[in-house]
Amino acid sequence: MARKVDHKLLGKIEEIKLSPANEAWRKAMKASGWKIYADRERWTVKSWRETVGEDLQIRRAKLLECVLDNIEIKIHPFDEIVGRPTPGVIGCATAIDVCGDSIPDIWNDDGSISATLDATAKVDMETVEILRESVRTFKGQTFPEMTYKAWQQLVGTWAQDAEEAKLKDPGLDAGITGQSTSTLSWSKILRVGLRGYISECQEHIDRYIAEHGGDVNKVYFWKSCIIVLNAVIRHAKRYAALAREMAAEETDAKQREKLLKIADVCEYVPENPARNFHEALQSMQFCNLCKMLENPAQNNCHWGRGDQYLYKYFMQDLENGVPLEEMASQLADLIGRWGTQTFVANSTQKESHQINFGINNVMLGGLNSQNEDCANELSYLFLHLVGLLQLSSPTVGLRWNHDTPDWFMRKAIKTNMETKGGIPLFENDEVVIGNYVKDGIPFNEAVEWGGLGCVYPCIPTRAEHYGAEGVAAINLGGLMHLTLHNGVDINGRQTGLKTGDPRQFKSFNELYEAFFKQHRYLSHRVMWLGGVARDIEGDYLRLPLLSILGIEASMELGQDLMRPHPDFSLYGMSDRAIIDVADSMTAIKRLVFDSGALTMDELMEAIDSNFAGNRGEEIRQMCLKQPKYGNDIPEADEMVKNVSQRSAEIIKSYDNAPFRRYMISREGLAWHYFGGLGVGALPNGRKAFEALNDGSLSPMRGADKNGPTAVLRSACTACFDDVAYAAVLNQKFSSSILASEESIDKLIAYTNAYMRAGGSHIQYNIVDSEELKDAKTHPENYKDLIVRIGGFSAYFVQLSPAIQDDVIYRSEFNI
């Protein structure tokens, strides 16, 4: 049952406004342009040259130490929590030592580096030369470069060909490693402080030597952790010293007092256990900041269950008389800070993410180890501040269960109305936990799950490898293209099997089985190559800070996360575009094999011409008129279910020994835009290179004609929750639902009904199509308009025109 909360405190939270410091930060953030800093590269190169010949584990520790001891730091007038990866309000460091030569623009002489699909940063030639020198220094020593070389020994250019055809993602130069996109061990960090970690590492070293341990790599690991943990402590003290210097010159008494308080906090944490809410937030910022500086390509700042481990500090401070407004301002500072960290995306990420804000996730509410709902007053404050900040990040997830209280759901819906763009999303706690338990994870571990990136569930006790080793998503739409073209991809390469010319197929079952032959071949090959990468990458990269703060098992194992352990590693894959494939199969079955309205030759001619000419458009309309998922039509919905389950069987059949089998989570991003670039015209009526269906359980845009309830019935029939930990269902509602409390009640009831029926995930765009059309035409008037894309939110005006149209033309409902 739900815990009791102080409704008077909830009322006080409702009265909270952004503080002057928060408002000053928002103004500075909005005025700040994209900026790339090369200071980190200066120090990585210096360290790497000075440590030639030392053990890799120690070299990587000293590299981060050199960065933290020397990188430029700054405290802004509005900062309450301090620490940024660059001096800029918004700015990003690069990760050439991790990703290799992944920024092609640095070889141009115009000083322009594209940060996103539509945003460019200008850098001076001195900065460009620093970046180029880093590439020269680390050439032949980064795991992406060396893994691609190993793959080429095994499969030639197949891996690169498959990536170029958008059949799988990500590329290795995204810099994703095990646990790099997941949460840190916040509860332990706040409880023992980094000095506690250092003592524990030294105890392990002393014990291991005393017992004549034979694996010196363990000692190297613990020593590397001591190096980086001490460096984090010194980095915090650099901020303390800077704050004191600034206070000595400050003429405003109030600002001087604030700076001295910052100095005191930075002197104490993260070295020591946090004693209050302010110290807890500051400790988290330093640990996350330094983790980002270890690998800036993955600057995700995941809170995990922030409303749970921070709750005791929050309530304790309230009892001790700390003003609620003061704590709210500090929390808003950190939410905003983490929600606006940027990175330099590789080419794949520019298409799959659209933006270059690091995806930032906080999970609220949900069950505890006693199987009780634990939404609390801090959960409410998180939602309230997110509504006030109105940023596209963080991704906020509400962990729904049968006892989720009405006050929490109501605040969540109202927050969604404030942000408009799918914040928060709703994930079914019982489905996620149930899938973990079914896969052998103990309940007390599973119940602590949080969100990775936009949707993907992860648990803090196991290192999550989703996206690592180049394995995240496979493009079933691309596999459909392969099936219709005898294994030839969109670029004309034979990346798939030769399963036959579909014009020669005598039955629908032949085509159906050919598709799954392509599926097994590609997905198992991708997972095999992922295993090869897993064995290689630790030879070129170690991440001691991420390892020691990422999962607690690293301490006992004496092992870097780049050398994963079977007992503490999880692997996942997303099989995307199931709806596009199923709707296409339904159309083929009905038009060609059931009714004979078309021959396969006629259909293929129309597809290969991208439905050109009068006959092509006629056939396209025939395809569009076939039963589509999302309308409560059993034939269409059962096809989705069959494709879903067969796909899951293939992925789960891969033997990933000695590691766990791959789990499945069907998430979002802007992947449907990226994936669509690898798919020609399809028999569902979609034209070549258009975006695929958004989310993973959403109907084809505009195809759901029978209203929102029919969509839910179709989703429940498809039953993704039986095979996937999460499946993104996007819904778009008219802003008229803002009109009354009654409409809020209806949306709460709609959400509850879907979750009670077993739905795993749902999220809402609450915006009118006409408003979106106007925003596309007049972007200068809509700079703050947020929309939900697939699994994350973004500012509408920063999106590519294709994705803007995708959101505009999704079906819009009223309740």
Short mmCIF file of N, CA and C in Angstrom, two decimals, residues 732-738 765-769 812-815:
data_model
loop_
_atom_site.label_atom_id
_atom_site.label_comp_id
_atom_site.label_asym_id
_atom_site.label_seq_id
_atom_site.Cartn_x
_atom_site.Cartn_y
_atom_site.Cartn_z
N LYS A 732 -0.50 11.32 -28.70
CA LYS A 732 -0.57 12.78 -28.82
C LYS A 732 -2.00 13.22 -28.54
N PHE A 733 -2.15 14.15 -27.59
CA PHE A 733 -3.46 14.67 -27.23
C PHE A 733 -3.52 16.16 -27.47
N SER A 734 -4.69 16.62 -27.82
CA SER A 734 -4.92 18.04 -27.99
C SER A 734 -4.72 18.75 -26.66
N SER A 735 -4.23 19.98 -26.73
CA SER A 735 -4.04 20.76 -25.51
C SER A 735 -5.36 21.12 -24.84
N SER A 736 -6.48 20.77 -25.47
CA SER A 736 -7.79 21.03 -24.83
C SER A 736 -7.95 20.22 -23.56
N ILE A 737 -7.11 19.19 -23.37
CA ILE A 737 -7.22 18.44 -22.12
C ILE A 737 -6.74 19.25 -20.93
N LEU A 738 -6.14 20.41 -21.21
CA LEU A 738 -5.78 21.33 -20.13
C LEU A 738 -7.01 22.00 -19.52
N ASN A 765 2.49 13.48 -25.75
CA ASN A 765 2.65 14.83 -26.27
C ASN A 765 1.32 15.54 -26.10
N ILE A 766 1.31 16.65 -25.40
CA ILE A 766 0.07 17.40 -25.19
C ILE A 766 0.24 18.73 -25.92
N VAL A 767 -0.01 18.71 -27.21
CA VAL A 767 0.23 19.87 -28.05
C VAL A 767 -0.61 19.75 -29.32
N ASP A 768 -1.07 20.86 -29.85
CA ASP A 768 -1.91 20.85 -31.05
C ASP A 768 -1.05 20.79 -32.31
N SER A 769 -1.54 20.06 -33.30
CA SER A 769 -0.82 19.95 -34.57
C SER A 769 -0.65 21.31 -35.24
N GLU A 812 -3.85 12.89 -33.50
CA GLU A 812 -4.10 13.74 -32.34
C GLU A 812 -5.47 13.41 -31.77
N PHE A 813 -5.50 13.11 -30.48
CA PHE A 813 -6.75 12.67 -29.86
C PHE A 813 -7.23 13.67 -28.81
N ASN A 814 -8.50 13.54 -28.48
CA ASN A 814 -9.09 14.22 -27.33
C ASN A 814 -9.60 13.16 -26.37
N ILE A 815 -9.77 13.55 -25.12
CA ILE A 815 -10.31 12.61 -24.13
C ILE A 815 -11.68 13.07 -23.72
#
